[in-house]
Amino acid sequence: GILKEVPIIGTITGVAKTVIAVRDKLLVRKIYSFLIGLKDVSFEERQKFVDDLENNSNYQRQVGENLIMLLDRLDDLDKPFMISKIFKAHLRGDINYHQFLRFASVIDRMLVKDLQNLLEEISSQKTSPHVFAEYLYPFGLSKIEFDDSSYVKAGSGFTGIRKNNPAKYFPPQSPVQFKLSKMTYLLAQILLSRKVGIEDYVETNRKDLKNASDEEE
């Protein structure tokens, strides 16, 4: 109370209140966008999710707290709708909760423009989307492949190299290549709301999850 009368303290307090007010409004907009994305979830799917929450208090706490924290820290207002798509996929059993968190982390940490470019490349199938693979490796959405087929070998090693033409035997490109994993195409199919290419990655993942569940039982 008394400190607020000090000019600098009063100014700081006023700015803090404004920041909190703006942050609260942005959070409301994010939650609204997230909920809009869930509007077509069926009653049966909603009821199953509610039952799962009621039967697992730890899962209930994790989902509630993680969703609010996730939505609050998103740096773009297009991201909550993307989060709603992967959460809807979790509600429908297309992905498990761990996969939801992984995909949510990707959306949270990537620039929206980069993510949109990735989806466009995968959707168009005109150019290679693997240019994004190295960036996505820390998210577990790509893999490393070693291809030494471009190297000329003699016997069991790299011998007989001509000094005047080493590039013939050791080309400039690296044999280490990053390739997008199936998880990336699964995320793309969910965000695009349609199949990408020939394979149905959502259906494949559902089967894999079911098989893993059956093996545990």
XYZ file of C-alpha atoms in Angstrom:
217
model
C 0.000 0.000 0.000
C 2.541 2.615 1.128
C 5.140 1.400 -1.392
C 2.693 2.046 -4.226
C 2.918 5.756 -3.424
C 6.589 5.750 -4.449
C 6.572 6.841 -8.133
C 8.832 4.068 -9.503
C 7.113 1.338 -7.479
C 3.723 2.622 -8.600
C 4.799 2.539 -12.234
C 6.157 -1.003 -11.927
C 2.957 -2.146 -10.239
C 0.843 -0.621 -13.004
C 2.917 -2.234 -15.740
C 2.790 -5.615 -13.979
C -1.005 -5.463 -13.765
C -1.198 -4.603 -17.465
C 1.107 -7.494 -18.399
C -0.932 -9.922 -16.288
C -4.175 -8.652 -17.837
C -2.824 -9.058 -21.386
C -1.446 -12.510 -20.575
C -4.798 -13.592 -19.138
C -6.617 -12.383 -22.255
C -4.179 -14.190 -24.509
C -4.587 -17.371 -22.479
C -8.367 -17.129 -22.832
C -7.971 -16.753 -26.615
C -5.654 -19.775 -26.698
C -8.089 -21.891 -24.667
C -10.965 -20.780 -26.900
C -9.031 -21.735 -30.052
C -8.146 -25.074 -28.472
C -11.774 -25.821 -27.592
C -12.981 -24.811 -31.067
C -10.732 -27.518 -32.454
C -12.486 -30.116 -30.280
C -16.043 -29.212 -31.248
C -16.489 -32.207 -33.562
C -15.439 -34.789 -30.973
C -18.367 -37.161 -30.537
C -20.242 -37.649 -27.270
C -18.987 -41.230 -27.022
C -15.374 -40.105 -27.384
C -15.854 -37.380 -24.787
C -17.497 -39.811 -22.377
C -14.690 -42.344 -22.747
C -12.129 -39.645 -22.004
C -14.069 -38.513 -18.932
C -14.231 -42.117 -17.709
C -10.476 -42.490 -18.185
C -9.904 -39.331 -16.163
C -12.166 -40.466 -13.351
C -10.466 -43.860 -13.173
C -6.954 -42.416 -13.022
C -6.461 -39.403 -10.764
C -2.778 -39.104 -11.695
C -3.634 -39.009 -15.399
C -6.366 -36.462 -14.646
C -3.920 -34.149 -12.865
C -1.260 -34.508 -15.554
C -3.610 -33.798 -18.424
C -5.211 -30.774 -16.770
C -2.019 -29.143 -15.542
C 0.022 -29.928 -18.643
C -2.611 -28.569 -21.008
C -2.921 -25.252 -19.195
C 0.859 -24.811 -18.905
C 1.301 -25.778 -22.542
C -1.371 -23.396 -23.838
C -0.070 -20.588 -21.647
C 3.471 -20.709 -23.038
C 2.591 -21.061 -26.741
C 4.124 -18.165 -28.664
C 1.681 -18.043 -31.574
C -2.112 -17.957 -31.658
C -2.181 -20.526 -34.481
C -0.627 -23.160 -32.232
C -3.571 -23.851 -29.845
C -5.671 -25.109 -32.764
C -2.814 -27.424 -33.765
C -2.608 -28.678 -30.185
C -6.347 -29.380 -30.264
C -5.858 -31.582 -33.329
C -3.266 -33.805 -31.692
C -5.264 -33.859 -28.444
C -8.332 -34.937 -30.427
C -6.200 -37.701 -31.956
C -5.338 -38.795 -28.416
C -9.015 -38.785 -27.416
C -9.806 -41.019 -30.367
C -7.011 -43.445 -29.599
C -4.988 -42.562 -32.688
C -1.975 -41.730 -30.491
C -1.165 -42.403 -26.851
C -0.495 -39.746 -24.208
C 3.284 -39.992 -24.576
C 3.007 -39.368 -28.316
C 0.682 -36.445 -27.639
C 3.296 -34.858 -25.355
C 6.029 -35.406 -27.940
C 3.991 -33.799 -30.716
C 2.937 -30.978 -28.395
C 6.609 -30.301 -27.653
C 7.331 -30.073 -31.384
C 4.506 -27.582 -31.936
C 5.523 -25.607 -28.855
C 9.197 -25.289 -29.819
C 9.013 -24.920 -33.603
C 8.316 -21.677 -35.381
C 4.847 -21.788 -36.885
C 6.221 -20.847 -40.302
C 8.735 -23.709 -40.192
C 6.015 -26.151 -39.182
C 3.719 -24.891 -41.929
C 6.529 -25.224 -44.474
C 7.156 -28.803 -43.332
C 3.471 -29.675 -43.733
C 3.407 -28.029 -47.143
C 6.441 -30.011 -48.306
C 4.965 -33.291 -47.067
C 1.558 -32.474 -48.523
C 2.783 -31.450 -51.972
C 5.149 -34.427 -52.383
C 6.886 -32.381 -55.084
C 10.145 -31.785 -53.236
C 11.938 -33.646 -50.486
C 10.749 -32.726 -46.969
C 13.915 -34.300 -45.574
C 15.546 -30.860 -45.450
C 13.736 -30.532 -42.110
C 14.983 -33.870 -40.813
C 18.149 -32.642 -39.102
C 16.181 -29.976 -37.237
C 13.604 -32.537 -36.098
C 16.154 -35.082 -34.875
C 16.195 -33.798 -31.244
C 12.405 -34.310 -31.161
C 12.744 -37.976 -32.123
C 11.008 -37.317 -35.443
C 13.884 -38.225 -37.710
C 16.609 -40.839 -37.925
C 20.223 -40.988 -39.057
C 21.196 -43.174 -41.989
C 24.755 -43.911 -43.132
C 25.203 -44.315 -46.860
C 28.740 -44.920 -48.115
C 27.682 -46.137 -51.549
C 29.062 -42.988 -53.175
C 32.584 -43.834 -52.021
C 34.826 -45.838 -54.298
C 36.414 -48.705 -52.397
C 39.377 -50.892 -53.282
C 39.558 -54.202 -51.496
C 38.582 -53.921 -47.863
C 39.484 -50.250 -47.433
C 39.789 -46.852 -49.064
C 43.052 -47.498 -50.918
C 44.509 -46.558 -54.260
C 43.398 -42.961 -53.997
C 44.772 -40.776 -56.724
C 46.245 -37.590 -55.357
C 45.259 -35.657 -58.430
C 41.602 -36.637 -58.210
C 40.582 -37.390 -54.605
C 37.025 -36.144 -55.168
C 36.378 -39.172 -57.358
C 36.882 -41.411 -54.349
C 35.744 -39.130 -51.575
C 32.843 -36.992 -52.814
C 32.021 -33.780 -50.925
C 28.620 -34.888 -49.629
C 28.477 -36.461 -46.202
C 27.525 -40.152 -45.920
C 25.482 -39.262 -42.827
C 21.936 -38.426 -43.848
C 18.930 -37.398 -41.760
C 15.610 -38.909 -42.810
C 12.134 -38.156 -41.515
C 10.639 -40.942 -39.422
C 7.124 -42.343 -39.618
C 6.272 -40.282 -36.529
C 6.707 -37.114 -38.591
C 4.263 -38.363 -41.197
C 1.878 -39.391 -38.426
C 1.980 -35.845 -37.028
C 1.536 -34.403 -40.518
C -1.503 -36.594 -41.211
C -3.100 -35.490 -37.938
C -2.454 -31.777 -38.509
C -3.516 -31.913 -42.175
C -6.583 -34.033 -41.325
C -5.924 -36.318 -44.294
C -3.594 -39.040 -45.501
C -0.163 -38.094 -46.783
C 0.978 -40.456 -49.483
C -0.192 -44.041 -49.769
C 0.155 -45.243 -46.173
C -2.434 -44.448 -43.503
C -0.073 -43.581 -40.643
C -2.894 -43.045 -38.160
C -4.344 -46.495 -38.737
C -0.886 -48.058 -38.597
C -0.178 -46.348 -35.281
C -3.515 -47.476 -33.839
C -2.640 -51.069 -34.701
C 0.843 -50.735 -33.204
C -0.602 -49.337 -29.971
C -3.152 -52.144 -29.791
C -0.491 -54.806 -30.395
C 1.717 -53.282 -27.700
C -1.227 -53.239 -25.291
C -2.062 -56.876 -26.060
C 1.555 -57.912 -25.425
C 1.552 -56.170 -22.035
C -1.594 -58.076 -21.027
